[in-house]
Each structure stands twice: as structure tokens, then as C-alpha cells.
Amino acid sequence: MIQRLFIFVISNKLYPYYCWIVLMAASYLTGSLNFPGASATDEQMRPFAGAIAMPTIIAYLWYALISIHDTAVDSFNQLAENIPEEQQKIKKKRFLQTAIRNTAISIVLSLLATFSYLYSEDLLAFDGNIVSITMNLMAVPFWFFIFFFIVHTVSLNNIATQEYLTKDSIDIMGIEKLAPVSKFVVNNTVKAAIIFVLIPLFWIGRQIPRIDIILTCLLLLGITFYLFMPVFKAQRIIAHKKAMAIQRIYKKLNDTMEENICGGRRITDNPRTLRRIACLIATKTEIAKVREWPVDVPQSLKVIAVTAAAPLSMVAYSLVDYALSQFNLFGL
């Protein structure tokens, strides 16, 4: 059953859109989207903000999960091209088992988180209010996709660093083969950063302490750093191999010079030695030019732009809040 749920979640990119339409329709029909008014308290604004934020974030997380899963599968398949077929089968089986385990963990955590949060905030729908019941029910898939995204992304990151980025699999003269790593990391980072862009939806019409904004930005930076761990590991391996290769070249150059000196001849009088030295120098130059980072400039700029969009979205939230306070858009 868990395996079927996982396959269903990642099977169709249209499902998130259908989900958003259904959840927004449910919010509208139950009155959750009725704007309380500009003078409403934080408690009165909470259902309205939740009715906008939860369906949007649920649909986005669902779409993001499909995207990062598809990208991971494609990237891992490309990285495994030079791996023996038997090992590929083992890795694919382990990958599926990990995904199914992540689904089960996410279900348990989402139920616990939903009950704990609603109970601690005194939001459980014991009064039979249709708006409260709608928000309570919507909280379950919301926390499920939150935990599923976190657990699955962490697992994919671990698989990338432990299974596919090893010293034996990385060749300093074949860094272009690490393009799938770059695609995988950038995609995960961008998808995670967009979640923080959507968080201000929960703050519509509410007074949010400045410390919450600061903590949100710090959390975004921490997640971005973690998601780039495969890139950092690849860079360390490439830098180490470059240093070792250049060191070996210098040793060969010294040995060649010493052999020539011991022979009592000048270097210019020994064409064979000259060719050998020229070859070693050319190889050293070629190795020194190899870039260490498997992420190119355009991709780096893409990550920076999306990451910077999160703090900017918090500014945009205040503008939306002002607009809603001037016009009763949802209370018609």
C-alpha cells in the first residue's frame, strides 16, 4: 500500500494542479476564504491566511517532489552509466526501498505533527465549526508533504554523496560527466528555496515578529548549504586529485632533470628528454586548467536569484497585506 501511495504521488505532474483546485474550492465553499476585514485580529485572520497558503503550498510541494524525484532518477542513471549492470540493479532497488521508507515515515510524522500543532495552538475542531474542520483536515496533507519533501530530499542527497560521488567514480579529466550532479543539486535547491517564497502567505493580515523573518532566512541559508553538499564533495575530490596529479608531474620532472644531470649532458643536447619535459609541462598545464566546481556560472546565478527571492517575498507580503486591507477582495 505504501509503495502504491509513493507511485501515485510521483506519477503525474497534473495531480498537484487538480489538488490545488479541489482544496481552494473546498476553502471557498466552507467560507474559509471570506476576508474578515482590515480590523480583524490575528486569530480571525488565521483561517483566511491558511485557506490561501495551505492549498498553494501543498500543490507546490507535490509538484516539487515529482520534479526532484524525476531529476534524481535521470541524474543517477547518467552517473551510473559506467557502473557494472549488477551494481546498477542493486542501487536502483535500494533507491526504491528508500523512497517507500520515506513515504511511511512521512505519514507517521504528518499525523503526529498535525495533532501536536493543532492541540498546542488550541485549533482542534471540537466546536463543529465547518471552517475549523476544513483547516484541520487540510493540515494532514500539508504536514505530509512537508515531511515527505524534507525526508525524501535528504535521502536523495545522501544517495548522491555516498553512492555516486566516490573517489573512484570521479575523473579530473572528465568533469563534464558530473553535469548530472549540477542539475540535481540546482534543481533541489531552487525547489526548496521557492517554499520559503510561499511562507509569507501564512502571514497575510497578521503581525509577524522580526525574529521569525530572521530565523526563516537563516534556515534557508542552512538548507541551501546542505543541498550543495554533493557539489562540495565533488569539489574536494577533484581538488585533491588535481593536487596529487600535479605533485606526481613535478616529481617526474625532477627525476628527469636528475637523470639528465647524472648522464653528464645538457638538456638541450637530449631531444628525448626535451620532448618528455615538454609533454609533462603540457599535461600539468592542462590539469591546472580543469575547473574544480561542477556547477557553472549560469546555474549558480539561478540559485542565487531564487534564494534572494525568499527575503524579497517577505517584502511583497506586506504589500499584499496592505492591498487586502484596502479592498475586501474575498468577502464579496
Tab-separated table of C-alpha atoms in Angstrom:
chain	number	residue	atom	x	y	z
A	1	MET	CA	0.000	0.000	0.000
A	2	ILE	CA	2.841	2.394	0.870
A	3	GLN	CA	4.524	1.612	-2.435
A	4	ARG	CA	1.303	2.362	-4.328
A	5	LEU	CA	0.957	5.679	-2.490
A	6	PHE	CA	4.520	6.631	-3.409
A	7	ILE	CA	3.993	5.695	-7.072
A	8	PHE	CA	0.730	7.684	-7.104
A	9	VAL	CA	2.415	10.784	-5.657
A	10	ILE	CA	5.158	10.874	-8.319
A	11	SER	CA	3.161	9.520	-11.252
A	12	ASN	CA	1.554	12.603	-12.802
A	13	LYS	CA	2.512	16.299	-12.793
A	14	LEU	CA	-1.127	17.290	-13.311
A	15	TYR	CA	-2.219	15.919	-9.930
A	16	PRO	CA	-0.831	18.924	-7.992
A	17	TYR	CA	-2.918	21.306	-10.096
A	18	TYR	CA	-6.050	19.226	-9.572
A	19	CYS	CA	-5.271	19.111	-5.866
A	20	TRP	CA	-4.948	22.908	-5.658
A	21	ILE	CA	-8.259	23.451	-7.452
A	22	VAL	CA	-10.083	20.990	-5.181
A	23	LEU	CA	-8.629	22.414	-1.966
A	24	MET	CA	-9.277	26.029	-2.955
A	25	ALA	CA	-12.839	25.134	-3.922
A	26	ALA	CA	-13.336	23.434	-0.552
A	27	SER	CA	-11.973	26.525	1.225
A	28	TYR	CA	-14.321	28.787	-0.714
A	29	LEU	CA	-17.414	26.636	-0.227
A	30	THR	CA	-16.836	26.310	3.524
A	31	GLY	CA	-16.366	30.065	3.925
A	32	SER	CA	-12.670	29.890	4.820
A	33	LEU	CA	-11.844	32.422	2.102
A	34	ASN	CA	-14.153	35.101	3.493
A	35	PHE	CA	-11.904	38.040	4.344
A	36	PRO	CA	-12.561	39.017	7.993
A	37	GLY	CA	-11.852	42.703	7.392
A	38	ALA	CA	-8.995	45.101	7.883
A	39	SER	CA	-9.594	45.374	11.643
A	40	ALA	CA	-9.626	41.593	12.225
A	41	THR	CA	-7.388	40.099	14.909
A	42	ASP	CA	-4.614	37.586	14.246
A	43	GLU	CA	-6.882	34.748	15.353
A	44	GLN	CA	-9.604	35.835	12.929
A	45	MET	CA	-7.094	36.166	10.084
A	46	ARG	CA	-5.526	32.749	10.685
A	47	PRO	CA	-8.198	30.662	8.817
A	48	PHE	CA	-8.222	33.079	5.878
A	49	ALA	CA	-4.432	33.024	5.521
A	50	GLY	CA	-4.386	29.241	5.996
A	51	ALA	CA	-7.071	28.767	3.336
A	52	ILE	CA	-4.794	30.505	0.825
A	53	ALA	CA	-1.433	29.202	1.998
A	54	MET	CA	-2.071	25.515	2.666
A	55	PRO	CA	-3.619	24.554	-0.708
A	56	THR	CA	-0.923	26.531	-2.538
A	57	ILE	CA	1.975	25.036	-0.594
A	58	ILE	CA	0.518	21.504	-0.725
A	59	ALA	CA	0.191	21.702	-4.506
A	60	TYR	CA	3.646	23.187	-4.872
A	61	LEU	CA	5.298	20.586	-2.620
A	62	TRP	CA	3.604	17.824	-4.585
A	63	TYR	CA	4.879	19.276	-7.855
A	64	ALA	CA	8.354	19.829	-6.352
A	65	LEU	CA	8.522	16.210	-5.174
A	66	ILE	CA	7.745	14.939	-8.662
A	67	SER	CA	10.360	17.263	-10.139
A	68	ILE	CA	13.200	16.413	-7.734
A	69	HIS	CA	12.411	12.685	-7.989
A	70	ASP	CA	12.445	12.706	-11.789
A	71	THR	CA	15.636	14.776	-11.850
A	72	ALA	CA	17.296	12.479	-9.306
A	73	VAL	CA	16.412	9.343	-11.270
A	74	ASP	CA	17.683	10.879	-14.508
A	75	SER	CA	20.883	12.175	-12.853
A	76	PHE	CA	21.638	8.907	-11.070
A	77	ASN	CA	21.080	6.923	-14.270
A	78	GLN	CA	23.588	9.121	-16.103
A	79	LEU	CA	26.124	8.851	-13.284
A	80	ALA	CA	25.703	5.064	-13.257
A	81	GLU	CA	26.477	4.596	-16.959
A	82	ASN	CA	29.996	3.351	-16.188
A	83	ILE	CA	28.899	1.166	-13.271
A	84	PRO	CA	28.502	-2.604	-13.849
A	85	GLU	CA	24.928	-3.702	-14.538
A	86	GLU	CA	24.650	-5.799	-11.377
A	87	GLN	CA	25.636	-2.845	-9.207
A	88	GLN	CA	23.150	-0.656	-11.061
A	89	LYS	CA	20.335	-3.066	-10.201
A	90	ILE	CA	21.374	-3.058	-6.534
A	91	LYS	CA	21.452	0.741	-6.439
A	92	LYS	CA	18.030	1.049	-8.121
A	93	LYS	CA	16.490	-1.457	-5.695
A	94	ARG	CA	17.984	0.405	-2.737
A	95	PHE	CA	16.693	3.679	-4.180
A	96	LEU	CA	13.106	2.362	-4.409
A	97	GLN	CA	13.268	0.910	-0.901
A	98	THR	CA	14.457	4.257	0.433
A	99	ALA	CA	11.622	6.090	-1.317
A	100	ILE	CA	8.993	3.721	0.121
A	101	ARG	CA	10.500	4.052	3.600
A	102	ASN	CA	10.393	7.844	3.253
A	103	THR	CA	6.687	7.677	2.419
A	104	ALA	CA	5.906	5.609	5.519
A	105	ILE	CA	7.971	7.904	7.760
A	106	SER	CA	6.246	10.969	6.323
A	107	ILE	CA	2.771	9.544	7.013
A	108	VAL	CA	3.588	8.901	10.672
A	109	LEU	CA	5.299	12.262	11.164
A	110	SER	CA	2.494	14.180	9.433
A	111	LEU	CA	-0.183	12.669	11.698
A	112	LEU	CA	1.880	13.373	14.816
A	113	ALA	CA	2.747	16.906	13.715
A	114	THR	CA	-0.845	17.731	12.764
A	115	PHE	CA	-2.266	16.623	16.097
A	116	SER	CA	0.566	18.174	18.128
A	117	TYR	CA	0.371	21.532	16.364
A	118	LEU	CA	-3.402	21.796	16.439
A	119	TYR	CA	-3.548	20.717	20.068
A	120	SER	CA	-0.791	23.086	21.214
A	121	GLU	CA	-2.390	26.012	19.352
A	122	ASP	CA	-5.881	25.061	20.582
A	123	LEU	CA	-7.089	24.712	16.982
A	124	LEU	CA	-8.741	21.274	17.136
A	125	ALA	CA	-12.263	21.469	15.722
A	126	PHE	CA	-14.206	20.349	18.788
A	127	ASP	CA	-16.861	23.024	18.282
A	128	GLY	CA	-18.113	21.602	14.975
A	129	ASN	CA	-17.260	24.813	13.090
A	130	ILE	CA	-17.017	23.969	9.375
A	131	VAL	CA	-14.095	26.355	8.840
A	132	SER	CA	-12.111	24.777	11.698
A	133	ILE	CA	-12.888	21.276	10.439
A	134	THR	CA	-11.719	22.219	6.934
A	135	MET	CA	-8.445	23.649	8.254
A	136	ASN	CA	-7.888	20.588	10.478
A	137	LEU	CA	-8.403	18.183	7.582
A	138	MET	CA	-6.208	20.250	5.272
A	139	ALA	CA	-3.393	20.232	7.841
A	140	VAL	CA	-2.870	16.474	7.385
A	141	PRO	CA	-1.777	16.547	3.699
A	142	PHE	CA	0.050	19.812	4.390
A	143	TRP	CA	2.324	18.238	7.011
A	144	PHE	CA	2.570	15.017	4.996
A	145	PHE	CA	4.058	16.810	2.003
A	146	ILE	CA	6.270	18.974	4.238
A	147	PHE	CA	7.836	15.908	5.844
A	148	PHE	CA	7.888	13.912	2.610
A	149	PHE	CA	9.760	16.714	0.867
A	150	ILE	CA	12.284	17.007	3.702
A	151	VAL	CA	12.862	13.278	4.211
A	152	HIS	CA	12.984	12.428	0.504
A	153	THR	CA	15.315	15.322	-0.345
A	154	VAL	CA	17.681	14.397	2.484
A	155	SER	CA	17.717	10.770	1.321
A	156	LEU	CA	18.410	11.749	-2.280
A	157	ASN	CA	21.259	13.966	-1.113
A	158	ASN	CA	22.742	11.091	0.899
A	159	ILE	CA	22.413	8.694	-2.039
A	160	ALA	CA	24.190	11.169	-4.322
A	161	THR	CA	27.118	11.700	-1.949
A	162	GLN	CA	27.527	8.130	-0.722
A	163	GLU	CA	26.644	6.042	-3.773
A	164	TYR	CA	27.612	8.068	-6.828
A	165	LEU	CA	30.264	10.583	-5.744
A	166	THR	CA	33.240	8.478	-4.740
A	167	LYS	CA	36.943	8.880	-5.435
A	168	ASP	CA	36.834	6.006	-7.905
A	169	SER	CA	33.905	7.438	-9.882
A	170	ILE	CA	35.276	10.979	-10.362
A	171	ASP	CA	37.898	11.633	-13.042
A	172	ILE	CA	39.518	15.085	-13.075
A	173	MET	CA	39.773	14.996	-16.859
A	174	GLY	CA	36.105	14.105	-17.204
A	175	ILE	CA	34.415	16.759	-15.085
A	176	GLU	CA	31.773	17.218	-17.784
A	177	LYS	CA	30.447	13.824	-16.682
A	178	LEU	CA	29.437	15.477	-13.392
A	179	ALA	CA	26.838	17.638	-15.152
A	180	PRO	CA	24.044	15.419	-13.712
A	181	VAL	CA	25.264	16.325	-10.194
A	182	SER	CA	24.969	20.004	-11.007
A	183	LYS	CA	21.488	19.551	-12.449
A	184	PHE	CA	20.394	17.509	-9.429
A	185	VAL	CA	21.725	19.969	-6.839
A	186	VAL	CA	20.495	23.125	-8.547
A	187	ASN	CA	17.019	21.677	-9.068
A	188	ASN	CA	16.713	20.631	-5.407
A	189	THR	CA	17.991	23.971	-4.133
A	190	VAL	CA	15.659	26.021	-6.318
A	191	LYS	CA	12.637	23.910	-5.387
A	192	ALA	CA	13.452	24.230	-1.667
A	193	ALA	CA	14.015	27.999	-1.903
A	194	ILE	CA	10.619	28.540	-3.532
A	195	ILE	CA	8.961	27.036	-0.439
A	196	PHE	CA	10.346	29.962	1.566
A	197	VAL	CA	8.946	32.332	-1.038
A	198	LEU	CA	5.475	30.923	-0.305
A	199	ILE	CA	5.732	31.003	3.506
A	200	PRO	CA	4.604	34.674	3.764
A	201	LEU	CA	1.167	33.548	2.584
A	202	PHE	CA	0.601	32.393	6.170
A	203	TRP	CA	1.339	35.918	7.405
A	204	ILE	CA	-1.348	37.743	5.427
A	205	GLY	CA	-3.061	40.230	7.704
A	206	ARG	CA	-1.033	39.181	10.762
A	207	GLN	CA	1.728	40.823	12.771
A	208	ILE	CA	4.847	38.696	12.386
A	209	PRO	CA	7.793	39.253	14.762
A	210	ARG	CA	11.014	40.302	13.059
A	211	ILE	CA	12.799	37.362	14.662
A	212	ASP	CA	10.604	34.976	12.629
A	213	ILE	CA	11.790	36.567	9.401
A	214	ILE	CA	15.433	36.396	10.518
A	215	LEU	CA	15.119	32.739	11.522
A	216	THR	CA	13.408	31.906	8.227
A	217	CYS	CA	16.267	33.476	6.250
A	218	LEU	CA	18.891	31.676	8.341
A	219	LEU	CA	17.059	28.377	7.828
A	220	LEU	CA	17.016	28.986	4.078
A	221	LEU	CA	20.778	29.571	4.060
A	222	GLY	CA	21.348	26.396	6.086
A	223	ILE	CA	19.195	24.286	3.761
A	224	THR	CA	20.909	25.743	0.689
A	225	PHE	CA	24.315	24.862	2.136
A	226	TYR	CA	23.171	21.315	2.940
A	227	LEU	CA	21.687	20.731	-0.505
A	228	PHE	CA	25.009	21.756	-2.058
A	229	MET	CA	26.899	19.064	-0.137
A	230	PRO	CA	27.230	16.828	-3.256
A	231	VAL	CA	28.883	19.742	-5.083
A	232	PHE	CA	31.221	20.397	-2.164
A	233	LYS	CA	32.199	16.730	-2.009
A	234	ALA	CA	32.853	16.582	-5.756
A	235	GLN	CA	34.969	19.745	-5.494
A	236	ARG	CA	37.047	18.285	-2.654
A	237	ILE	CA	37.708	15.078	-4.590
A	238	ILE	CA	38.619	16.948	-7.786
A	239	ALA	CA	40.885	19.391	-5.920
A	240	HIS	CA	42.637	16.512	-4.141
A	241	LYS	CA	43.152	14.562	-7.370
A	242	LYS	CA	44.429	17.679	-9.151
A	243	ALA	CA	46.932	18.357	-6.384
A	244	MET	CA	48.109	14.726	-6.406
A	245	ALA	CA	48.429	14.671	-10.213
A	246	ILE	CA	50.427	17.916	-10.303
A	247	GLN	CA	52.632	16.649	-7.493
A	248	ARG	CA	53.382	13.484	-9.471
A	249	ILE	CA	54.216	15.565	-12.552
A	250	TYR	CA	56.639	17.710	-10.570
A	251	LYS	CA	58.270	14.537	-9.230
A	252	LYS	CA	58.657	13.162	-12.762
A	253	LEU	CA	60.139	16.484	-13.876
A	254	ASN	CA	62.673	16.383	-11.063
A	255	ASP	CA	63.536	12.765	-11.806
A	256	THR	CA	64.016	13.575	-15.484
A	257	MET	CA	66.277	16.513	-14.673
A	258	GLU	CA	68.340	14.407	-12.261
A	259	GLU	CA	68.721	11.587	-14.814
A	260	ASN	CA	69.954	14.066	-17.380
A	261	ILE	CA	72.428	15.639	-14.939
A	262	CYS	CA	73.748	12.215	-13.933
A	263	GLY	CA	74.308	11.440	-17.606
A	264	GLY	CA	76.557	14.473	-17.887
A	265	ARG	CA	74.607	16.013	-20.752
A	266	ARG	CA	72.799	19.319	-21.154
A	267	ILE	CA	69.052	19.216	-21.572
A	268	THR	CA	69.274	20.985	-24.927
A	269	ASP	CA	71.520	18.190	-26.198
A	270	ASN	CA	68.969	15.474	-25.464
A	271	PRO	CA	65.884	15.698	-27.725
A	272	ARG	CA	64.229	12.772	-25.961
A	273	THR	CA	64.487	14.492	-22.581
A	274	LEU	CA	63.188	17.744	-24.071
A	275	ARG	CA	60.135	16.007	-25.502
A	276	ARG	CA	59.459	14.302	-22.186
A	277	ILE	CA	59.745	17.569	-20.245
A	278	ALA	CA	57.520	19.382	-22.772
A	279	CYS	CA	54.919	16.624	-22.503
A	280	LEU	CA	54.924	16.784	-18.694
A	281	ILE	CA	54.597	20.578	-18.694
A	282	ALA	CA	51.717	20.439	-21.183
A	283	THR	CA	49.950	17.823	-19.072
A	284	LYS	CA	50.472	19.897	-15.922
A	285	THR	CA	49.039	22.977	-17.672
A	286	GLU	CA	46.026	21.019	-18.882
A	287	ILE	CA	45.325	19.618	-15.415
A	288	ALA	CA	45.743	23.034	-13.782
A	289	LYS	CA	43.079	24.460	-16.106
A	290	VAL	CA	40.489	21.877	-15.049
A	291	ARG	CA	37.802	23.621	-13.022
A	292	GLU	CA	37.037	22.101	-9.656
A	293	TRP	CA	33.384	23.091	-9.301
A	294	PRO	CA	30.840	21.003	-11.241
A	295	VAL	CA	28.378	23.938	-11.203
A	296	ASP	CA	28.783	26.560	-13.908
A	297	VAL	CA	28.125	30.309	-13.629
A	298	PRO	CA	24.579	30.409	-15.142
A	299	GLN	CA	23.377	27.714	-12.748
A	300	SER	CA	24.995	29.470	-9.800
A	301	LEU	CA	23.256	32.716	-10.706
A	302	LYS	CA	19.951	30.865	-10.937
A	303	VAL	CA	20.357	29.551	-7.388
A	304	ILE	CA	21.375	32.974	-6.065
A	305	ALA	CA	18.400	34.648	-7.728
A	306	VAL	CA	15.836	32.191	-6.348
A	307	THR	CA	17.412	32.196	-2.883
A	308	ALA	CA	17.329	36.003	-2.811
A	309	ALA	CA	13.673	35.895	-3.849
A	310	ALA	CA	12.701	34.469	-0.447
A	311	PRO	CA	13.567	37.606	1.567
A	312	LEU	CA	12.068	39.739	-1.191
A	313	SER	CA	8.827	37.764	-0.957
A	314	MET	CA	8.558	38.823	2.672
A	315	VAL	CA	8.581	42.428	1.490
A	316	ALA	CA	5.970	41.598	-1.133
A	317	TYR	CA	3.823	40.036	1.589
A	318	SER	CA	3.489	43.385	3.324
A	319	LEU	CA	2.309	44.963	0.059
A	320	VAL	CA	-0.307	42.228	-0.432
A	321	ASP	CA	-1.409	42.686	3.165
A	322	TYR	CA	-1.896	46.402	2.548
A	323	ALA	CA	-3.904	45.751	-0.619
A	324	LEU	CA	-6.198	43.306	1.179
A	325	SER	CA	-6.739	45.799	3.976
A	326	GLN	CA	-7.905	48.378	1.419
A	327	PHE	CA	-10.129	46.120	-0.673
A	328	ASN	CA	-12.342	43.341	0.642
A	329	LEU	CA	-11.414	41.030	-2.215
A	330	PHE	CA	-12.747	37.768	-0.806
A	331	GLY	CA	-15.703	38.995	1.175
A	332	LEU	CA	-17.972	39.689	-1.758
